[in-house]
PDB file of C-alpha atoms in Angstrom:
ATOM      1  CA  ALA A   4     156.535  90.138 149.682  1.00 74.00           C
ATOM      2  CA  GLN A   5     153.995  91.182 147.098  1.00 81.00           C
ATOM      3  CA  SER A   6     154.588  90.646 143.410  1.00 88.00           C
ATOM      4  CA  VAL A   7     152.736  90.566 140.120  1.00 93.00           C
ATOM      5  CA  THR A   8     153.332  88.474 137.015  1.00 95.00           C
ATOM      6  CA  GLN A   9     151.925  89.335 133.624  1.00 96.00           C
ATOM      7  CA  PRO A  10     152.786  86.298 131.487  1.00 96.00           C
ATOM      8  CA  ASP A  11     152.126  87.921 128.124  1.00 95.00           C
ATOM      9  CA  ILE A  12     154.587  90.573 127.014  1.00 95.00           C
ATOM     10  CA  HIS A  13     152.768  91.387 123.792  1.00 96.00           C
ATOM     11  CA  ILE A  14     149.324  90.531 122.422  1.00 97.00           C
ATOM     12  CA  THR A  15     147.977  91.311 118.960  1.00 97.00           C
ATOM     13  CA  VAL A  16     144.225  91.326 118.485  1.00 97.00           C
ATOM     14  CA  SER A  17     141.919  92.244 115.609  1.00 97.00           C
ATOM     15  CA  GLU A  18     139.564  95.158 116.010  1.00 97.00           C
ATOM     16  CA  GLY A  19     136.215  93.874 117.215  1.00 97.00           C
ATOM     17  CA  ALA A  20     137.673  90.710 118.703  1.00 97.00           C
ATOM     18  CA  SER A  21     137.724  89.936 122.397  1.00 97.00           C
ATOM     19  CA  LEU A  22     140.737  90.575 124.592  1.00 98.00           C
ATOM     20  CA  GLU A  23     141.957  88.924 127.770  1.00 98.00           C
ATOM     21  CA  LEU A  24     145.082  89.957 129.639  1.00 98.00           C
ATOM     22  CA  ARG A  25     146.422  87.711 132.354  1.00 98.00           C
ATOM     23  CA  CYS A  26     147.633  88.761 135.766  1.00 97.00           C
ATOM     24  CA  ASN A  27     148.844  86.555 138.609  1.00 96.00           C
ATOM     25  CA  TYR A  28     149.753  87.956 141.979  1.00 93.00           C
ATOM     26  CA  SER A  29     151.508  86.927 145.141  1.00 89.00           C
ATOM     27  CA  TYR A  30     150.373  88.548 148.338  1.00 83.00           C
ATOM     28  CA  GLY A  31     150.243  87.492 151.955  1.00 74.00           C
ATOM     29  CA  ALA A  32     146.893  88.961 152.867  1.00 75.00           C
ATOM     30  CA  THR A  33     143.754  90.128 151.128  1.00 74.00           C
ATOM     31  CA  PRO A  34     145.039  91.960 148.084  1.00 81.00           C
ATOM     32  CA  TYR A  35     143.929  95.195 146.588  1.00 89.00           C
ATOM     33  CA  LEU A  36     144.233  94.755 142.827  1.00 92.00           C
ATOM     34  CA  PHE A  37     144.388  97.314 140.059  1.00 93.00           C
ATOM     35  CA  TRP A  38     144.606  97.536 136.286  1.00 96.00           C
ATOM     36  CA  TYR A  39     146.163 100.616 134.734  1.00 95.00           C
ATOM     37  CA  VAL A  40     146.509 101.561 131.060  1.00 96.00           C
ATOM     38  CA  GLN A  41     149.280 103.613 129.522  1.00 93.00           C
ATOM     39  CA  SER A  42     148.831 105.101 126.067  1.00 91.00           C
ATOM     40  CA  PRO A  43     152.002 105.963 124.147  1.00 85.00           C
ATOM     41  CA  GLY A  44     153.798 108.917 125.685  1.00 81.00           C
ATOM     42  CA  GLN A  45     151.271 109.249 128.484  1.00 84.00           C
ATOM     43  CA  GLY A  46     151.070 108.531 132.184  1.00 86.00           C
ATOM     44  CA  LEU A  47     149.071 105.686 133.660  1.00 91.00           C
ATOM     45  CA  GLN A  48     145.301 105.804 133.985  1.00 92.00           C
ATOM     46  CA  LEU A  49     143.282 103.599 136.296  1.00 92.00           C
ATOM     47  CA  LEU A  50     140.937 101.198 134.480  1.00 95.00           C
ATOM     48  CA  LEU A  51     139.484  99.400 137.480  1.00 94.00           C
ATOM     49  CA  LYS A  52     140.244  98.151 140.953  1.00 91.00           C
ATOM     50  CA  TYR A  53     139.187  95.363 143.287  1.00 91.00           C
ATOM     51  CA  PHE A  54     139.077  95.612 147.051  1.00 86.00           C
ATOM     52  CA  SER A  55     136.388  93.220 148.223  1.00 82.00           C
ATOM     53  CA  GLY A  56     132.913  91.948 147.451  1.00 82.00           C
ATOM     54  CA  ASP A  57     131.805  90.992 143.974  1.00 84.00           C
ATOM     55  CA  THR A  58     134.664  89.251 142.212  1.00 89.00           C
ATOM     56  CA  LEU A  59     133.687  90.655 138.806  1.00 95.00           C
ATOM     57  CA  VAL A  60     134.672  94.303 138.598  1.00 94.00           C
ATOM     58  CA  GLN A  61     133.563  96.750 135.946  1.00 95.00           C
ATOM     59  CA  GLY A  62     135.817  99.541 134.827  1.00 95.00           C
ATOM     60  CA  ILE A  63     136.033 102.346 132.343  1.00 94.00           C
ATOM     61  CA  LYS A  64     136.186 101.983 128.559  1.00 94.00           C
ATOM     62  CA  GLY A  65     134.196  98.741 128.645  1.00 96.00           C
ATOM     63  CA  PHE A  66     136.793  96.717 130.553  1.00 97.00           C
ATOM     64  CA  GLU A  67     136.097  94.223 133.303  1.00 97.00           C
ATOM     65  CA  ALA A  68     138.254  91.998 135.488  1.00 97.00           C
ATOM     66  CA  GLU A  69     137.587  88.905 137.532  1.00 96.00           C
ATOM     67  CA  PHE A  70     139.278  88.147 140.832  1.00 94.00           C
ATOM     68  CA  LYS A  71     139.904  84.435 141.434  1.00 93.00           C
ATOM     69  CA  ARG A  72     141.435  83.851 144.831  1.00 90.00           C
ATOM     70  CA  SER A  73     141.998  80.135 144.236  1.00 90.00           C
ATOM     71  CA  GLN A  74     144.119  80.896 141.180  1.00 93.00           C
ATOM     72  CA  SER A  75     145.689  84.127 142.516  1.00 92.00           C
ATOM     73  CA  SER A  76     144.584  85.787 139.321  1.00 95.00           C
ATOM     74  CA  PHE A  77     142.987  89.050 138.269  1.00 96.00           C
ATOM     75  CA  ASN A  78     142.510  88.845 134.502  1.00 98.00           C
ATOM     76  CA  LEU A  79     141.336  91.797 132.449  1.00 98.00           C
ATOM     77  CA  ARG A  80     138.812  91.360 129.636  1.00 98.00           C
ATOM     78  CA  LYS A  81     137.068  93.345 126.977  1.00 98.00           C
ATOM     79  CA  PRO A  82     134.418  91.799 124.691  1.00 97.00           C
ATOM     80  CA  SER A  83     135.140  93.904 121.609  1.00 97.00           C
ATOM     81  CA  VAL A  84     138.389  95.783 121.140  1.00 97.00           C
ATOM     82  CA  HIS A  85     138.602  99.203 119.497  1.00 96.00           C
ATOM     83  CA  TRP A  86     141.681 100.578 117.764  1.00 95.00           C
ATOM     84  CA  SER A  87     142.032 103.113 120.608  1.00 94.00           C
ATOM     85  CA  ASP A  88     142.660 100.247 123.046  1.00 96.00           C
ATOM     86  CA  ALA A  89     146.169  99.836 121.671  1.00 96.00           C
ATOM     87  CA  ALA A  90     148.304 100.596 124.706  1.00 96.00           C
ATOM     88  CA  GLU A  91     150.332  99.037 127.476  1.00 95.00           C
ATOM     89  CA  TYR A  92     148.428  97.528 130.369  1.00 97.00           C
ATOM     90  CA  PHE A  93     149.740  97.100 133.882  1.00 95.00           C
ATOM     91  CA  CYS A  94     148.382  94.987 136.679  1.00 96.00           C
ATOM     92  CA  ALA A  95     149.254  96.065 140.221  1.00 93.00           C
ATOM     93  CA  VAL A  96     148.783  94.677 143.712  1.00 90.00           C
ATOM     94  CA  GLY A  97     149.098  96.546 146.944  1.00 83.00           C
ATOM     95  CA  ASN A  98     147.908  97.559 150.303  1.00 70.00           C
ATOM     96  CA  ASP A  99     148.727 100.365 152.653  1.00 59.00           C
ATOM     97  CA  TYR A 100     149.202 102.695 149.655  1.00 67.00           C
ATOM     98  CA  LYS A 101     152.237 100.977 148.158  1.00 78.00           C
ATOM     99  CA  LEU A 102     151.794  99.241 144.829  1.00 85.00           C
ATOM    100  CA  SER A 103     153.812  96.584 143.045  1.00 89.00           C
ATOM    101  CA  PHE A 104     153.391  96.602 139.286  1.00 92.00           C
ATOM    102  CA  GLY A 105     153.733  93.857 136.756  1.00 94.00           C
ATOM    103  CA  ALA A 106     156.048  94.270 133.765  1.00 94.00           C
ATOM    104  CA  GLY A 107     153.126  95.150 131.521  1.00 95.00           C
ATOM    105  CA  THR A 108     151.441  93.734 128.434  1.00 96.00           C
ATOM    106  CA  THR A 109     151.537  95.652 125.176  1.00 96.00           C
ATOM    107  CA  VAL A 110     148.371  95.362 123.113  1.00 97.00           C
ATOM    108  CA  THR A 111     148.456  95.926 119.380  1.00 97.00           C
ATOM    109  CA  VAL A 112     145.154  96.238 117.527  1.00 97.00           C
ATOM    110  CA  ARG A 113     145.065  95.378 113.848  1.00 96.00           C
ATOM    111  CA  ALA A 114     142.375  96.578 111.491  1.00 90.00           C
TER     112      ALA A 114
ATOM    113  CA  ASN B   8     142.405 121.098 137.632  1.00 71.00           C
ATOM    114  CA  ALA B   9     145.744 120.262 136.069  1.00 78.00           C
ATOM    115  CA  GLY B  10     146.052 117.042 138.099  1.00 91.00           C
ATOM    116  CA  VAL B  11     149.646 115.867 138.375  1.00 94.00           C
ATOM    117  CA  THR B  12     152.249 117.771 136.391  1.00 95.00           C
ATOM    118  CA  GLN B  13     155.939 117.025 135.924  1.00 96.00           C
ATOM    119  CA  THR B  14     158.830 119.277 134.943  1.00 96.00           C
ATOM    120  CA  PRO B  15     160.789 118.863 132.712  1.00 96.00           C
ATOM    121  CA  LYS B  16     159.325 116.520 130.091  1.00 94.00           C
ATOM    122  CA  PHE B  17     162.707 115.489 128.720  1.00 96.00           C
ATOM    123  CA  ARG B  18     166.303 115.979 129.789  1.00 96.00           C
ATOM    124  CA  VAL B  19     169.735 114.851 128.712  1.00 97.00           C
ATOM    125  CA  LEU B  20     172.492 114.727 131.315  1.00 96.00           C
ATOM    126  CA  LYS B  21     176.138 113.824 131.285  1.00 97.00           C
ATOM    127  CA  THR B  22     177.429 111.308 133.795  1.00 97.00           C
ATOM    128  CA  GLY B  23     178.111 113.027 137.095  1.00 97.00           C
ATOM    129  CA  GLN B  24     175.769 115.944 136.564  1.00 97.00           C
ATOM    130  CA  SER B  25     172.961 116.673 138.977  1.00 96.00           C
ATOM    131  CA  MET B  26     169.355 117.614 138.416  1.00 96.00           C
ATOM    132  CA  THR B  27     165.993 117.907 140.117  1.00 97.00           C
ATOM    133  CA  LEU B  28     162.677 116.667 138.793  1.00 97.00           C
ATOM    134  CA  LEU B  29     159.628 118.539 139.980  1.00 97.00           C
ATOM    135  CA  CYS B  30     156.209 117.041 140.573  1.00 97.00           C
ATOM    136  CA  ALA B  31     153.204 119.170 141.432  1.00 97.00           C
ATOM    137  CA  GLN B  32     149.613 118.169 142.184  1.00 96.00           C
ATOM    138  CA  ASP B  33     146.581 120.349 142.718  1.00 95.00           C
ATOM    139  CA  MET B  34     144.251 117.722 144.187  1.00 92.00           C
ATOM    140  CA  ASN B  35     145.272 118.254 147.825  1.00 92.00           C
ATOM    141  CA  HIS B  36     146.537 114.675 148.015  1.00 92.00           C
ATOM    142  CA  GLU B  37     148.463 113.559 151.065  1.00 92.00           C
ATOM    143  CA  TYR B  38     150.490 110.847 149.404  1.00 93.00           C
ATOM    144  CA  MET B  39     152.988 111.295 146.608  1.00 95.00           C
ATOM    145  CA  TYR B  40     155.274 108.848 144.852  1.00 95.00           C
ATOM    146  CA  TRP B  41     158.178 108.685 142.430  1.00 97.00           C
ATOM    147  CA  TYR B  42     158.523 105.683 140.112  1.00 96.00           C
ATOM    148  CA  ARG B  43     160.895 104.766 137.356  1.00 96.00           C
ATOM    149  CA  GLN B  44     159.799 102.774 134.344  1.00 93.00           C
ATOM    150  CA  ASP B  45     162.224 100.597 132.436  1.00 92.00           C
ATOM    151  CA  PRO B  46     161.448  98.242 129.537  1.00 86.00           C
ATOM    152  CA  GLY B  47     160.246  94.846 130.706  1.00 84.00           C
ATOM    153  CA  MET B  48     160.261  95.844 134.370  1.00 85.00           C
ATOM    154  CA  GLY B  49     157.075  97.788 134.852  1.00 87.00           C
ATOM    155  CA  LEU B  50     157.123 100.611 137.380  1.00 91.00           C
ATOM    156  CA  ARG B  51     159.352 100.500 140.411  1.00 93.00           C
ATOM    157  CA  LEU B  52     158.876 102.730 143.420  1.00 93.00           C
ATOM    158  CA  ILE B  53     161.843 104.979 144.191  1.00 96.00           C
ATOM    159  CA  HIS B  54     160.616 107.084 147.112  1.00 96.00           C
ATOM    160  CA  TYR B  55     157.291 108.118 148.498  1.00 95.00           C
ATOM    161  CA  SER B  56     155.800 110.580 150.941  1.00 95.00           C
ATOM    162  CA  VAL B  57     152.760 110.274 153.170  1.00 91.00           C
ATOM    163  CA  GLY B  58     152.630 113.937 154.048  1.00 92.00           C
ATOM    164  CA  GLU B  59     154.373 117.272 154.001  1.00 94.00           C
ATOM    165  CA  GLY B  60     157.828 117.010 155.505  1.00 93.00           C
ATOM    166  CA  THR B  61     157.948 113.193 155.416  1.00 94.00           C
ATOM    167  CA  THR B  62     159.609 110.864 152.932  1.00 96.00           C
ATOM    168  CA  ALA B  63     160.434 107.175 152.805  1.00 94.00           C
ATOM    169  CA  LYS B  64     162.414 104.776 150.637  1.00 94.00           C
ATOM    170  CA  GLY B  65     160.765 102.562 148.105  1.00 92.00           C
ATOM    171  CA  GLU B  66     162.067  99.606 146.175  1.00 90.00           C
ATOM    172  CA  VAL B  67     164.968 101.289 144.317  1.00 94.00           C
ATOM    173  CA  PRO B  68     166.063 104.395 146.284  1.00 96.00           C
ATOM    174  CA  ASP B  69     169.827 104.302 145.727  1.00 96.00           C
ATOM    175  CA  GLY B  70     171.204 107.318 143.865  1.00 96.00           C
ATOM    176  CA  TYR B  71     168.107 109.433 144.485  1.00 97.00           C
ATOM    177  CA  ASN B  72     166.961 111.883 147.111  1.00 97.00           C
ATOM    178  CA  VAL B  73     163.574 113.500 147.612  1.00 97.00           C
ATOM    179  CA  SER B  74     161.986 116.367 149.462  1.00 97.00           C
ATOM    180  CA  ARG B  75     158.398 117.314 150.292  1.00 97.00           C
ATOM    181  CA  LEU B  76     158.602 120.814 151.676  1.00 94.00           C
ATOM    182  CA  LYS B  77     155.137 121.707 150.449  1.00 95.00           C
ATOM    183  CA  LYS B  78     152.138 119.402 150.319  1.00 95.00           C
ATOM    184  CA  GLN B  79     151.591 119.971 146.615  1.00 96.00           C
ATOM    185  CA  ASN B  80     155.202 119.415 145.513  1.00 97.00           C
ATOM    186  CA  PHE B  81     157.466 116.377 145.528  1.00 98.00           C
ATOM    187  CA  LEU B  82     161.020 116.788 144.246  1.00 98.00           C
ATOM    188  CA  LEU B  83     163.278 114.006 143.032  1.00 98.00           C
ATOM    189  CA  GLY B  84     167.000 114.722 142.962  1.00 97.00           C
ATOM    190  CA  LEU B  85     169.875 113.001 141.263  1.00 96.00           C
ATOM    191  CA  GLU B  86     173.114 114.176 142.854  1.00 92.00           C
ATOM    192  CA  SER B  87     175.493 112.454 140.437  1.00 96.00           C
ATOM    193  CA  ALA B  88     173.721 110.980 137.441  1.00 96.00           C
ATOM    194  CA  ALA B  89     174.756 107.580 136.085  1.00 97.00           C
ATOM    195  CA  PRO B  90     173.823 105.900 132.788  1.00 97.00           C
ATOM    196  CA  SER B  91     171.856 103.324 134.814  1.00 96.00           C
ATOM    197  CA  GLN B  92     169.475 106.129 135.753  1.00 97.00           C
ATOM    198  CA  THR B  93     168.378 106.537 132.149  1.00 97.00           C
ATOM    199  CA  SER B  94     164.670 105.902 132.447  1.00 97.00           C
ATOM    200  CA  VAL B  95     161.202 107.388 132.351  1.00 95.00           C
ATOM    201  CA  TYR B  96     160.216 108.856 135.698  1.00 97.00           C
ATOM    202  CA  PHE B  97     156.622 109.073 136.819  1.00 95.00           C
ATOM    203  CA  CYS B  98     155.194 110.944 139.716  1.00 96.00           C
ATOM    204  CA  ALA B  99     151.877 109.970 141.264  1.00 94.00           C
ATOM    205  CA  SER B 100     149.668 111.156 144.072  1.00 94.00           C
ATOM    206  CA  SER B 101     146.774 109.751 146.055  1.00 90.00           C
ATOM    207  CA  TYR B 102     144.392 110.534 148.878  1.00 84.00           C
ATOM    208  CA  PRO B 103     144.496 108.211 151.908  1.00 76.00           C
ATOM    209  CA  THR B 104     141.525 105.825 151.976  1.00 71.00           C
ATOM    210  CA  GLY B 105     142.769 102.993 154.145  1.00 66.00           C
ATOM    211  CA  GLY B 106     144.775 101.178 151.492  1.00 61.00           C
ATOM    212  CA  GLN B 107     142.294 101.566 148.667  1.00 66.00           C
ATOM    213  CA  GLU B 108     143.954 104.591 147.182  1.00 73.00           C
ATOM    214  CA  THR B 109     143.784 105.279 143.491  1.00 83.00           C
ATOM    215  CA  GLN B 110     147.048 106.733 142.337  1.00 88.00           C
ATOM    216  CA  TYR B 111     146.943 109.536 139.780  1.00 91.00           C
ATOM    217  CA  PHE B 112     149.934 109.742 137.503  1.00 92.00           C
ATOM    218  CA  GLY B 113     151.733 112.561 135.786  1.00 94.00           C
ATOM    219  CA  PRO B 114     152.777 112.386 132.118  1.00 92.00           C
ATOM    220  CA  GLY B 115     156.353 111.375 132.888  1.00 94.00           C
ATOM    221  CA  THR B 116     159.878 112.755 132.496  1.00 96.00           C
ATOM    222  CA  ARG B 117     162.193 111.041 130.046  1.00 95.00           C
ATOM    223  CA  LEU B 118     165.799 111.190 131.259  1.00 97.00           C
ATOM    224  CA  LEU B 119     168.829 110.187 129.228  1.00 97.00           C
ATOM    225  CA  VAL B 120     172.195 110.004 130.979  1.00 97.00           C
ATOM    226  CA  LEU B 121     175.196 109.853 128.649  1.00 97.00           C
TER     227      LEU B 121
END
């Protein structure tokens, strides 16, 4: 069975500081991995996705993620956080069009 | 394009009442999904559809029914609402690309069952 663990429920970061969100997955085959962002009161928006090839994936809004098969991880990073990055972030794993989502990490940005 | 839209945005029900949530997409996507989002649990798949006239159960289907009579619409029904169905419901759609589908989400429907 596929599953995703996001160890951090809530992270607070200063504006301009770097951000890293952790994601660990369990999957029996080659995983397809996704990061979605949810702003307050909104639906989810895709930030980036990994299917194969280069293990460092670039996404929208300056985010990137690195796939590490040996650690079953797909951590999301951003070098310099903006106040508009305050949101909830979800990691997801899936194949054959069905996704399993992690519980999410809420990011608070302080001035 | 409106993308994925959901109706209604918010609803309050009494235990035992029924209702239907409507999801519509204008992207000609084959696949559509219904999720529920609860605090600390992320999104859980209720039902999904891989084409007009077909539906399948997801992770948490009990208490819900769905129909996909038209390709652009996916309806989620609650026949007899229970307080445990208080949640935020999201609809999503995607185009089949061999497992690499990006799902596009609607804005959500907040349901409160008293």
